[in-house]
C-alpha cells in the first residue's frame, strides 16, 4: 500500500507538498501539482481517510456539471438536484463543462468539493482517476455515452454504470422508445426518423441507440440516417428546414427528436414551411419540458421524470460521499400523447 | 487608515488570524471569522491591494447568484454572462440565492471568487460590506429592488445604481412599458392590469413600478391592484384561473405580466377556461423568451436583450475586478407584437 512518503519521492517533492496538493492549496504550482497527481495515480495511493477527515473539514459543496445553461431539460433536473442537496445541508455549484477546459476545471474542483455530479458527461479517464484517487465520488444523472455507443445495439449498454463504472440514474429508454414507436405505428407510420446531437460524447447518443434498437424490435428499419439537430432549437429548425426545402417528398412521415428543444425547433420549421403537424409530419420529443405542452400543436413526448431523477442522482452522490454502497437506477418514461402525433 | 494590527487588536486575535480570514483559510472558526469581519467593517479597513496581490493569486472565479434555476429568462442571461467570462479566462459558479442561507453563502464565497454578479438580488447590507471590505466587487444584471420600490413613482429609482450604490445593467423600463401600453390602447384597451411577483425584494418589483408609472404617463389608472403570480408558470396559471372563475366579467381586458413564465401560465389558464386570447383577454410579457414565440397564440412581449445585458454585466464586473471605473447602463426594450394582443 503506497504511502505519502513514496508519492513524495516519486514526484521529487517533499511530503508537505503532497499534503498541499491533497488539500488543493493555491501555493502549489500547476506543474508540481501534475507531477504529484501522476505519482498518486501510478502508485495507486489512497489518502488515509480517517486521518484526513480529522484534519480537513468537509466542504459541504458539490459541483454539478451541465452541458448547456439554456436547456430547460437540464434546468429541470438541476431544480431537484439542488433541492435535494439543500435538504442535506449542501451547496451546489453549477458549471458548464467543456473538454478543452477539463484540466483547469479539475484543478479547481479538487479540494473544493466533496463530490461531482455529471449530467451524462464523458469525462476523461484522467479526471475520473484523479477524483477517485482523492476520494471525491463522481456519479451521473443520465447515462454517460461511451465510445462504444454507436456499436451497441441496445440503450442499456453498460447497464446502470456506463463507462468506466460510473453509476447513473436515467430513463429506461428501450421500453420507452418502444411505446412511442408503437403509438406512431398505430397512427399509420412506418417510416420513422430520429434527430439527435451528433457531437461525440453527447449523452443524447444513448437515446439514439435505444431508438434504433427499439425500432428493430418493432420490425422496422430507420427511414433515413439520424438527422443532426445539435441538441438546440435553432439548429434543429435549420436542419429540418433544409430537409423540407430539398426533399419535398420526405423519406419519413414521423420524426422523433432526442430532446424537446429540437422537437420544438422542428415544429417551428414545419410552421414556417406551411407543413401541417401531424398530418404531413408527426413530431415527438423525449423529455416533456414545459414548452412541449404549450406549443401549437402541443408535443407528444416521453415524460422524463426529472424530479425522481434529480433527487435520486443527488441521493446517490451523497451516499457515495458517506461511503455507503450505491447503485444506479433506471426510471420509467411514460408516453404523453398530444396533438403533434395524434390527429383525434 | 486602519491597519491589520488594529483590526487584530479590536477583534482580540493575532495578525496571523486576520490574514487567515482575509484568505478564507478553513482553519478559522466561524465565530472568530465573524469577530474579525466585524472589526474590519467597524474600522473601515481596506486590505493593501498591492501586498495582497503579491501574496495571493486571483482565483479567476466569479460567483453568479440566480433566483430560480427553472427560469428560462435567467438561463438566457447566464448563457451570455458565462460566454463573456470564458472569453476573459474566468470560470463562473452558478448558485441559487436565498436570504436564509446568505451568511453561509458569504463565508463560502470569500476567498474563493474574485467578484460576485447578482441578478437583481437585494443582498443584506452586511454581505455587501463584507465583500467590499475584502476587495470583492459586486455588480448586478437587473436593477435590484430596494425597500423604497413601492413608494417610488418611476422605474429608475436609484438610476443605474439602485440600492446602496450597486451598479446594474437593465432594460430602460419606463419607455418600454409606455410603448407596450400605447400598443394596447391602439387595440382598444383602457382597463389594463399587471401581474408581478409580490415576494419582497423580487427584482420584478422594478418592472411593476415602471408599469404603474408609464400607465400614469399615458393618462390611465390600473384596472385593479397587481395580481401576484409568484414569478412562476404554475402559480400564475392558478392565480388567473381563480380570477376568471370568481369574476366572469373581469375588471381588465388586457394583462401585462412582469415575466414570460407568468405570461405563458396566464395563456394556459385562458386556454383551460375557453377564454379567447386576445379577443376576450389580451396578454403580454416583458422578456421575449423562446417559449413566447412558440405558444398559441404567440406572446406579445418587450424584448429583453439578454446577450447585451449578460455581456455588459460581466464586462462591468471584470472592469471592477481590474479596478477600472465602472458605470451601469440602461438598454432599450423593443416591443415585439404577436397574436396574444394583436388581432390582425
XYZ file of C-alpha atoms in Angstrom:
688
model
C 0.000 0.000 0.000
C 1.615 3.239 -1.162
C 2.477 5.842 1.414
C 2.542 9.595 1.218
C 6.331 9.386 1.522
C 6.572 7.170 -1.559
C 4.389 9.571 -3.528
C 6.670 12.421 -2.481
C 9.782 10.564 -3.572
C 8.324 9.580 -6.897
C 7.240 13.128 -7.644
C 10.519 14.556 -6.397
C 8.885 16.771 -3.769
C 8.529 16.903 -0.009
C 5.729 15.187 1.907
C 4.402 18.629 2.814
C 3.923 19.421 -0.859
C 1.986 16.175 -1.317
C -0.295 17.284 1.516
C -0.719 20.680 -0.106
C -1.842 19.020 -3.307
C -4.289 16.753 -1.488
C -5.802 19.872 0.083
C -5.591 21.882 -3.128
C -3.525 24.644 -1.602
C -3.099 27.507 -4.033
C 0.610 27.813 -3.398
C 1.423 24.715 -5.423
C 2.493 25.367 -8.991
C 0.386 23.665 -11.633
C 3.410 21.746 -12.946
C 4.193 20.397 -9.500
C 0.566 19.517 -8.883
C 0.564 17.474 -12.085
C 3.687 15.568 -11.043
C 2.227 14.746 -7.662
C -1.137 13.647 -9.063
C 0.647 11.456 -11.591
C 2.661 9.857 -8.820
C -0.534 9.297 -6.818
C -2.105 7.585 -9.805
C 0.896 5.490 -10.697
C 1.350 4.240 -7.159
C -2.363 3.779 -6.560
C -2.097 5.897 -3.429
C -5.277 6.322 -1.382
C -5.254 9.074 1.238
C -5.865 7.684 4.710
C -9.479 8.734 5.033
C -9.665 8.704 8.797
C -6.563 10.819 9.185
C -7.797 13.205 6.514
C -11.225 13.649 7.996
C -9.606 14.569 11.276
C -7.570 17.242 9.563
C -9.818 18.575 6.823
C -13.395 19.720 7.184
C -15.821 18.578 4.542
C -16.507 21.393 2.145
C -20.242 20.537 2.035
C -20.118 21.640 -1.556
C -20.872 19.664 -4.667
C -20.096 20.534 -8.265
C -22.804 19.792 -10.826
C -21.549 19.839 -14.400
C -24.006 20.688 -17.130
C -23.915 20.903 -20.928
C -25.927 23.940 -21.878
C -27.288 26.515 -19.476
C -30.040 27.346 -21.992
C -31.520 23.828 -21.958
C -34.789 23.744 -19.978
C -34.413 19.999 -19.525
C -31.131 20.359 -17.672
C -32.609 23.239 -15.674
C -35.457 20.975 -14.633
C -33.034 18.334 -13.378
C -30.990 20.982 -11.580
C -34.032 22.211 -9.713
C -34.460 18.869 -7.983
C -30.755 18.141 -7.692
C -30.346 21.406 -5.830
C -33.431 20.987 -3.629
C -32.152 17.572 -2.544
C -28.648 18.864 -1.847
C -30.100 21.705 0.196
C -32.233 19.333 2.271
C -28.999 17.606 3.284
C -27.185 20.850 4.029
C -25.087 21.000 0.867
C -24.466 23.817 -1.583
C -24.154 23.064 -5.271
C -22.020 24.889 -7.782
C -23.303 24.670 -11.324
C -20.699 24.711 -14.056
C -20.825 24.251 -17.794
C -18.371 21.600 -18.862
C -16.278 21.537 -21.984
C -13.434 19.145 -22.766
C -10.967 21.930 -23.619
C -11.137 23.284 -20.075
C -11.320 19.974 -18.291
C -7.890 20.049 -16.726
C -8.426 23.546 -15.399
C -11.824 22.601 -14.048
C -10.393 19.528 -12.385
C -7.673 21.505 -10.639
C -10.267 23.974 -9.450
C -12.676 21.419 -8.056
C -10.206 19.269 -6.164
C -10.199 20.262 -2.533
C -13.239 22.466 -3.001
C -15.992 19.909 -3.407
C -16.993 16.697 -1.656
C -18.436 15.161 -4.830
C -19.136 15.747 -8.509
C -22.432 15.139 -10.296
C -22.315 14.837 -14.068
C -25.221 15.100 -16.461
C -24.068 12.263 -18.675
C -20.704 13.800 -19.493
C -17.897 11.653 -20.755
C -15.074 12.861 -18.521
C -11.528 11.960 -19.455
C -10.252 8.864 -17.696
C -7.559 11.032 -16.169
C -10.130 13.211 -14.421
C -12.050 10.248 -13.079
C -8.793 8.775 -11.817
C -7.816 11.995 -10.080
C -11.164 12.334 -8.372
C -11.138 8.699 -7.325
C -7.571 8.938 -6.055
C -8.504 11.924 -3.938
C -11.637 10.367 -2.514
C -14.085 12.553 -4.433
C -17.010 10.442 -5.676
C -18.406 11.054 -9.148
C -21.860 9.905 -10.257
C -24.062 10.766 -13.195
C -27.652 11.848 -13.773
C -28.200 10.483 -17.292
C -26.205 7.579 -18.535
C -22.880 8.742 -19.961
C -22.353 7.978 -23.621
C -19.322 5.840 -24.157
C -17.118 5.288 -27.161
C -18.964 2.090 -27.995
C -22.355 3.803 -28.135
C -22.623 3.500 -31.886
C -21.718 -0.136 -31.857
C -24.076 -1.060 -29.062
C -27.402 -2.413 -30.135
C -29.316 -1.558 -27.007
C -29.740 1.594 -24.993
C -28.621 -0.036 -21.808
C -25.046 -0.717 -22.810
C -23.067 -0.607 -19.618
C -26.193 -1.227 -17.572
C -26.503 1.322 -14.844
C -22.827 2.099 -14.764
C -21.983 3.176 -18.315
C -18.385 3.872 -18.974
C -15.675 3.180 -16.507
C -18.142 2.001 -13.844
C -19.760 5.389 -13.341
C -23.121 4.854 -11.596
C -26.006 6.693 -13.214
C -29.720 7.419 -12.997
C -31.603 7.567 -16.286
C -34.843 6.660 -18.001
C -35.130 3.051 -19.195
C -35.004 4.141 -22.814
C -35.603 0.869 -24.608
C -39.173 0.216 -23.405
C -39.978 3.942 -23.543
C -38.902 4.146 -27.184
C -40.896 1.034 -27.990
C -44.040 2.571 -26.508
C -43.517 5.679 -28.624
C -42.856 3.706 -31.803
C -45.929 1.532 -31.244
C -48.021 4.669 -30.839
C -46.637 6.043 -34.133
C -47.393 2.755 -35.898
C -50.950 2.914 -34.599
C -51.172 6.319 -36.239
C -50.103 4.683 -39.505
C -46.380 5.472 -39.566
C -43.730 3.017 -40.720
C -41.136 5.463 -41.991
C -39.851 6.990 -38.786
C -36.673 9.073 -38.492
C -34.635 10.209 -35.493
C -32.981 13.537 -34.773
C -30.061 13.595 -32.350
C -26.942 15.577 -31.457
C -24.072 14.100 -33.429
C -21.420 15.741 -31.211
C -19.110 12.959 -29.963
C -19.803 12.164 -26.333
C -23.261 13.728 -26.315
C -25.487 11.898 -23.809
C -28.224 12.048 -26.453
C -26.321 9.203 -28.124
C -27.788 6.888 -25.504
C -31.294 7.822 -26.629
C -30.355 7.414 -30.305
C -29.058 3.907 -29.659
C -32.201 2.978 -27.719
C -34.385 4.267 -30.545
C -32.515 2.298 -33.192
C -32.762 -0.822 -31.092
C -36.468 -0.359 -30.308
C -37.203 0.234 -33.996
C -35.608 -3.115 -34.763
C -37.645 -4.777 -32.025
C -40.782 -3.425 -33.664
C -39.716 -4.888 -37.015
C -38.919 -1.554 -38.638
C -35.781 -0.018 -40.102
C -34.863 3.663 -39.840
C -36.380 5.695 -42.695
C -33.126 7.618 -43.036
C -29.858 8.058 -41.162
C -30.230 10.163 -37.993
C -30.600 13.910 -38.512
C -28.210 16.137 -36.605
C -30.023 18.896 -34.733
C -27.084 19.711 -32.467
C -29.291 19.446 -29.383
C -30.520 23.009 -29.894
C -33.766 24.671 -31.031
C -32.324 26.846 -33.774
C -30.003 24.216 -35.193
C -32.823 21.667 -35.307
C -35.081 24.171 -37.019
C -32.450 24.852 -39.698
C -31.723 21.144 -40.202
C -35.346 20.223 -40.776
C -35.963 23.359 -42.816
C -33.116 22.334 -45.164
C -34.523 18.847 -45.414
C -38.028 20.090 -46.202
C -36.676 22.515 -48.782
C -34.529 19.965 -50.613
C -36.819 16.937 -50.276
C -40.454 17.931 -50.898
C -41.483 14.268 -50.568
C -39.625 13.376 -47.381
C -38.274 9.927 -46.636
C -40.122 9.912 -43.302
C -43.611 10.719 -42.071
C -42.720 10.802 -38.375
C -39.726 12.301 -36.578
C -38.600 11.513 -33.037
C -36.249 14.089 -31.519
C -33.798 13.134 -28.786
C -34.618 16.267 -26.799
C -37.559 18.642 -26.664
C -35.655 21.773 -27.644
C -35.063 20.116 -31.006
C -38.649 18.875 -31.236
C -39.867 22.453 -30.734
C -37.416 23.646 -33.390
C -38.753 21.071 -35.823
C -42.300 22.173 -35.067
C -41.270 25.746 -35.857
C -39.677 24.634 -39.139
C -42.922 22.967 -40.191
C -44.906 26.034 -39.225
C -42.611 28.281 -41.260
C -42.882 25.982 -44.288
C -46.624 25.521 -44.025
C -46.336 21.771 -43.304
C -49.190 20.585 -41.152
C -48.339 18.690 -37.997
C -49.229 15.851 -37.523
C -50.968 15.388 -40.880
C -47.872 15.883 -43.052
C -45.256 15.164 -40.406
C -45.667 13.784 -36.916
C -43.151 15.021 -34.341
C -42.326 13.721 -30.870
C -39.823 14.566 -28.129
C -38.150 12.601 -25.342
C -38.400 14.827 -22.269
C -41.752 16.632 -21.864
C -40.370 20.002 -20.810
C -42.812 22.821 -20.004
C -42.652 24.294 -23.511
C -43.777 20.965 -25.011
C -47.252 21.287 -23.555
C -47.570 24.920 -24.634
C -46.798 24.738 -28.362
C -49.206 24.583 -31.257
C -49.843 21.730 -31.597
C -48.595 20.551 -28.227
C -45.837 17.939 -28.481
C -46.185 14.224 -27.857
C -43.247 13.229 -25.668
C -41.723 10.571 -23.472
C -42.015 12.051 -19.993
C -38.599 12.233 -18.357
C -39.294 12.171 -14.585
C -36.945 14.999 -13.665
C -37.903 15.185 -10.001
C -37.243 11.493 -9.359
C -34.084 11.513 -11.459
C -32.648 14.669 -9.902
C -33.436 13.539 -6.359
C -32.093 10.035 -6.838
C -28.915 11.221 -8.548
C -28.123 13.568 -5.676
C -29.075 10.965 -3.031
C -26.712 8.553 -4.768
C -23.859 11.041 -4.667
C -24.480 11.854 -1.014
C -24.440 8.139 -0.200
C -21.131 7.803 -2.036
C -19.725 10.735 -0.066
C -20.815 8.963 3.107
C -19.039 5.865 1.810
C -22.166 3.707 1.782
C -22.760 1.362 -1.173
C -24.566 2.851 -4.141
C -26.192 1.645 -7.310
C -27.609 3.387 -10.334
C -31.246 3.085 -11.403
C -33.491 3.160 -14.454
C -36.788 5.004 -14.273
C -39.909 4.526 -16.374
C -40.523 7.025 -19.195
C -44.286 7.381 -19.607
C -45.625 8.342 -23.025
C -47.646 11.570 -23.104
C -49.701 11.688 -26.300
C -50.557 15.137 -27.636
C -51.557 16.808 -30.874
C -48.193 16.635 -32.663
C -48.708 12.927 -33.391
C -52.347 12.223 -32.663
C -54.991 13.534 -35.008
C -58.014 12.883 -32.811
C -6.197 54.451 7.750
C -6.765 51.283 9.745
C -4.029 48.711 9.821
C -4.146 44.960 10.026
C -2.665 45.272 13.506
C -5.545 47.467 14.643
C -8.058 45.012 13.255
C -6.325 42.214 15.140
C -6.421 44.137 18.407
C -10.050 45.074 18.012
C -11.048 41.501 17.308
C -8.839 40.164 20.055
C -6.821 37.909 17.757
C -3.344 37.795 16.246
C -2.422 39.454 12.955
C -1.920 35.995 11.505
C -5.558 35.158 12.177
C -6.644 38.358 10.411
C -4.621 37.202 7.402
C -6.236 33.792 7.560
C -9.661 35.406 7.440
C -8.716 37.619 4.509
C -7.647 34.474 2.664
C -10.621 32.450 3.874
C -8.485 29.750 5.412
C -10.621 26.889 6.634
C -8.871 26.668 9.957
C -10.593 29.770 11.320
C -13.656 29.110 13.463
C -16.832 30.774 12.240
C -17.180 32.738 15.471
C -13.659 34.128 15.127
C -14.213 34.925 11.478
C -17.282 36.920 12.437
C -15.371 38.928 15.011
C -12.597 39.750 12.574
C -15.005 40.762 9.788
C -16.874 42.996 12.226
C -13.633 44.652 13.229
C -12.741 45.147 9.570
C -16.083 46.796 8.960
C -16.036 48.965 12.031
C -12.539 50.238 11.335
C -13.139 50.641 7.626
C -10.051 48.541 6.974
C -9.070 48.021 3.339
C -6.538 45.277 2.616
C -3.417 46.656 0.965
C -4.199 45.503 -2.543
C -0.660 45.534 -3.858
C 0.684 43.482 -0.999
C -2.202 41.080 -1.293
C -1.846 40.551 -4.992
C 1.782 39.655 -4.449
C 0.781 37.030 -1.949
C -2.482 35.637 -3.233
C -3.218 34.518 -6.761
C -6.508 35.620 -8.255
C -8.988 32.788 -8.178
C -10.232 33.650 -11.700
C -13.601 32.528 -10.490
C -16.798 34.501 -10.271
C -19.992 33.631 -8.448
C -23.247 34.369 -10.259
C -26.283 34.333 -7.996
C -29.632 33.481 -9.508
C -33.224 33.248 -8.283
C -34.718 30.221 -9.896
C -32.839 27.637 -11.919
C -36.054 26.802 -13.785
C -36.478 30.318 -15.209
C -35.573 30.391 -18.927
C -35.031 34.145 -18.706
C -32.267 33.789 -16.130
C -30.802 30.907 -18.125
C -30.673 33.163 -21.163
C -28.749 35.817 -19.241
C -26.409 33.166 -17.820
C -25.551 31.941 -21.294
C -24.047 35.267 -22.226
C -22.654 36.010 -18.784
C -20.751 32.753 -18.939
C -19.578 33.156 -22.546
C -18.166 36.563 -21.670
C -16.447 35.280 -18.541
C -14.933 32.447 -20.524
C -13.587 34.815 -23.184
C -11.667 36.534 -20.412
C -10.395 33.305 -18.901
C -12.789 33.159 -15.957
C -14.934 30.344 -14.615
C -18.353 31.086 -13.209
C -20.098 29.264 -10.413
C -23.850 29.484 -10.575
C -25.673 29.451 -7.264
C -29.281 29.907 -6.274
C -29.568 32.563 -3.624
C -31.916 32.624 -0.677
C -31.829 35.017 2.266
C -31.887 32.249 4.871
C -28.554 30.898 3.657
C -26.906 34.209 2.942
C -24.359 34.134 5.720
C -23.259 30.637 4.830
C -23.000 31.573 1.183
C -20.990 34.642 2.029
C -18.490 32.677 4.115
C -18.149 30.197 1.290
C -17.555 32.755 -1.434
C -14.999 34.925 0.350
C -11.552 33.927 -0.744
C -12.902 31.717 -3.498
C -14.130 34.275 -6.005
C -12.765 37.477 -7.497
C -16.222 39.008 -7.910
C -19.952 38.424 -7.472
C -22.646 39.031 -10.068
C -26.211 39.334 -8.826
C -29.367 39.052 -10.879
C -31.136 41.883 -9.116
C -30.902 40.353 -5.665
C -31.269 42.504 -2.606
C -28.297 41.301 -0.597
C -28.095 42.217 3.068
C -26.044 45.321 3.740
C -23.762 43.151 5.838
C -22.869 40.972 2.878
C -22.187 43.935 0.628
C -19.999 45.413 3.361
C -18.022 42.218 3.773
C -17.407 41.868 0.066
C -16.428 45.485 -0.231
C -14.138 45.266 2.778
C -12.388 42.290 1.271
C -11.979 43.844 -2.158
C -14.544 41.624 -3.888
C -16.604 43.735 -6.320
C -20.339 43.117 -6.602
C -22.440 44.253 -9.557
C -25.908 43.395 -10.774
C -27.536 42.313 -14.009
C -31.059 43.677 -13.477
C -31.642 46.589 -11.195
C -32.014 45.419 -7.603
C -35.335 46.166 -5.993
C -34.933 48.302 -2.928
C -37.112 48.845 0.085
C -38.489 52.027 -1.420
C -39.686 50.309 -4.602
C -43.342 50.583 -3.676
C -43.057 54.247 -2.860
C -41.111 55.176 -5.963
C -43.114 56.517 -8.829
C -40.691 55.684 -11.585
C -38.838 52.591 -12.556
C -35.485 54.225 -12.469
C -35.328 54.916 -8.753
C -31.683 54.865 -7.903
C -30.693 55.451 -11.521
C -28.213 52.859 -12.600
C -27.036 52.075 -9.129
C -30.176 51.003 -7.291
C -29.753 50.303 -3.647
C -26.575 51.006 -1.812
C -24.751 52.178 -4.938
C -24.755 48.782 -6.638
C -24.102 49.302 -10.356
C -26.516 47.472 -12.632
C -27.414 46.758 -16.232
C -31.118 46.605 -17.043
C -33.728 47.498 -19.622
C -34.946 51.098 -19.552
C -38.348 50.020 -18.345
C -40.251 53.283 -18.372
C -40.176 53.926 -22.159
C -40.549 50.197 -22.856
C -43.710 49.981 -20.748
C -45.081 53.104 -22.419
C -44.598 51.557 -25.856
C -46.468 48.444 -24.717
C -49.302 50.428 -23.132
C -49.691 52.582 -26.254
C -49.938 49.435 -28.342
C -52.653 48.068 -26.053
C -54.567 51.354 -26.237
C -54.383 51.184 -30.019
C -56.015 47.767 -29.719
C -58.820 49.421 -27.716
C -57.754 48.627 -24.152
C -58.071 51.106 -21.291
C -58.505 48.657 -18.429
C -55.045 47.127 -18.172
C -53.832 45.056 -15.220
C -50.348 43.920 -14.186
C -49.153 40.600 -12.812
C -45.968 40.554 -10.746
C -44.185 38.591 -8.036
C -45.194 40.061 -4.712
C -42.290 38.440 -2.853
C -40.400 41.209 -1.027
C -37.138 42.002 -2.783
C -38.148 40.426 -6.095
C -36.450 42.257 -8.961
C -39.803 42.122 -10.769
C -40.811 44.949 -8.454
C -38.759 47.281 -10.648
C -40.890 46.341 -13.650
C -44.119 46.751 -11.656
C -43.109 50.253 -10.616
C -42.209 51.178 -14.194
C -45.557 49.882 -15.426
C -47.524 51.870 -12.861
C -45.596 54.980 -13.745
C -45.966 54.503 -17.500
C -49.704 53.916 -17.096
C -49.953 57.269 -15.356
C -47.954 58.929 -18.124
C -50.474 57.559 -20.613
C -53.330 59.022 -18.592
C -54.636 55.688 -17.338
C -55.089 54.152 -13.913
C -54.576 50.466 -13.085
C -57.755 48.446 -13.677
C -57.088 46.534 -10.477
C -54.314 46.083 -7.930
C -51.417 43.960 -9.227
C -52.016 40.240 -9.415
C -49.476 38.016 -7.701
C -48.221 35.257 -9.982
C -45.169 34.467 -7.866
C -42.901 34.704 -10.894
C -43.763 31.143 -11.912
C -45.815 29.469 -14.649
C -47.986 27.307 -12.457
C -48.649 29.939 -9.823
C -49.597 32.480 -12.480
C -51.895 29.956 -14.106
C -53.675 29.309 -10.814
C -53.945 32.996 -9.961
C -55.583 33.924 -13.252
C -57.707 30.786 -13.208
C -59.083 31.801 -9.792
C -59.749 35.296 -11.058
C -61.551 34.050 -14.173
C -63.609 31.628 -12.097
C -64.706 34.187 -9.499
C -65.068 37.205 -11.795
C -66.726 36.175 -15.052
C -66.778 39.836 -16.142
C -63.174 40.724 -15.356
C -62.069 44.181 -14.310
C -59.446 44.206 -17.064
C -59.312 43.397 -20.764
C -55.529 43.313 -21.017
C -52.905 41.830 -18.703
C -49.192 42.615 -18.692
C -47.040 40.040 -16.898
C -43.690 41.012 -15.374
C -42.054 37.875 -16.753
C -42.797 35.495 -19.597
C -43.137 32.362 -17.480
C -46.165 34.014 -15.904
C -47.474 35.250 -19.270
C -47.368 31.663 -20.565
C -49.136 30.481 -17.413
C -51.883 33.057 -17.975
C -52.227 31.942 -21.582
C -52.665 28.373 -20.353
C -55.305 29.493 -17.853
C -57.295 31.151 -20.645
C -56.953 28.064 -22.819
C -58.205 25.833 -19.998
C -61.162 28.132 -19.361
C -62.057 28.597 -23.009
C -61.280 32.345 -22.952
C -60.081 33.524 -26.330
C -56.823 35.427 -26.466
C -56.663 38.255 -27.452
C -60.377 38.723 -28.101
C -61.513 38.216 -24.507
C -58.192 38.939 -22.809
C -55.004 40.335 -24.272
C -51.790 39.102 -22.624
C -48.234 40.404 -22.896
C -44.861 39.549 -21.323
C -41.703 41.532 -20.577
C -38.849 39.302 -21.716
C -39.463 37.504 -25.045
C -38.024 34.134 -24.022
C -38.001 31.315 -26.588
C -41.287 29.844 -25.378
C -43.064 33.168 -26.006
C -42.723 32.848 -29.764
C -43.838 29.211 -29.720
C -47.165 29.383 -27.859
C -50.653 29.531 -29.285
C -51.182 32.383 -29.816
C -47.570 33.566 -29.637
C -46.993 36.190 -26.942
C -46.513 39.900 -27.462
C -43.546 40.896 -25.327
C -40.999 43.563 -24.547
C -37.766 42.083 -25.851
C -35.182 41.915 -23.080
C -31.789 41.965 -24.877
C -30.211 39.162 -22.888
C -26.996 38.958 -24.909
C -26.201 42.646 -24.487
C -27.254 42.641 -20.842
C -25.329 39.495 -19.932
C -22.184 40.616 -21.745
C -22.246 44.116 -20.331
C -22.921 42.935 -16.791
C -19.942 40.587 -16.902
C -17.714 43.183 -18.607
C -18.674 45.607 -15.845
C -17.717 43.126 -13.140
C -14.423 42.314 -14.833
C -13.639 46.016 -15.057
C -14.391 46.367 -11.350
C -12.078 43.436 -10.579
C -9.387 45.205 -12.599
C -10.101 48.329 -10.525
C -11.062 50.456 -13.506
C -14.059 52.808 -13.172
C -17.432 51.305 -13.989
C -20.962 52.520 -14.582
C -24.246 50.749 -15.025
C -26.354 51.079 -18.164
C -29.918 51.013 -19.395
C -30.751 49.138 -22.591
C -33.693 49.624 -24.942
C -36.569 47.125 -24.678
C -38.068 46.765 -28.141
C -41.745 45.789 -28.390
C -42.427 42.559 -30.288
C -46.089 42.436 -31.293
C -47.625 38.991 -31.703
C -51.005 37.312 -31.691
C -51.702 37.486 -27.941
C -52.561 41.185 -28.208
C -52.950 41.888 -31.898
C -55.972 40.527 -33.708
C -54.781 41.134 -37.259
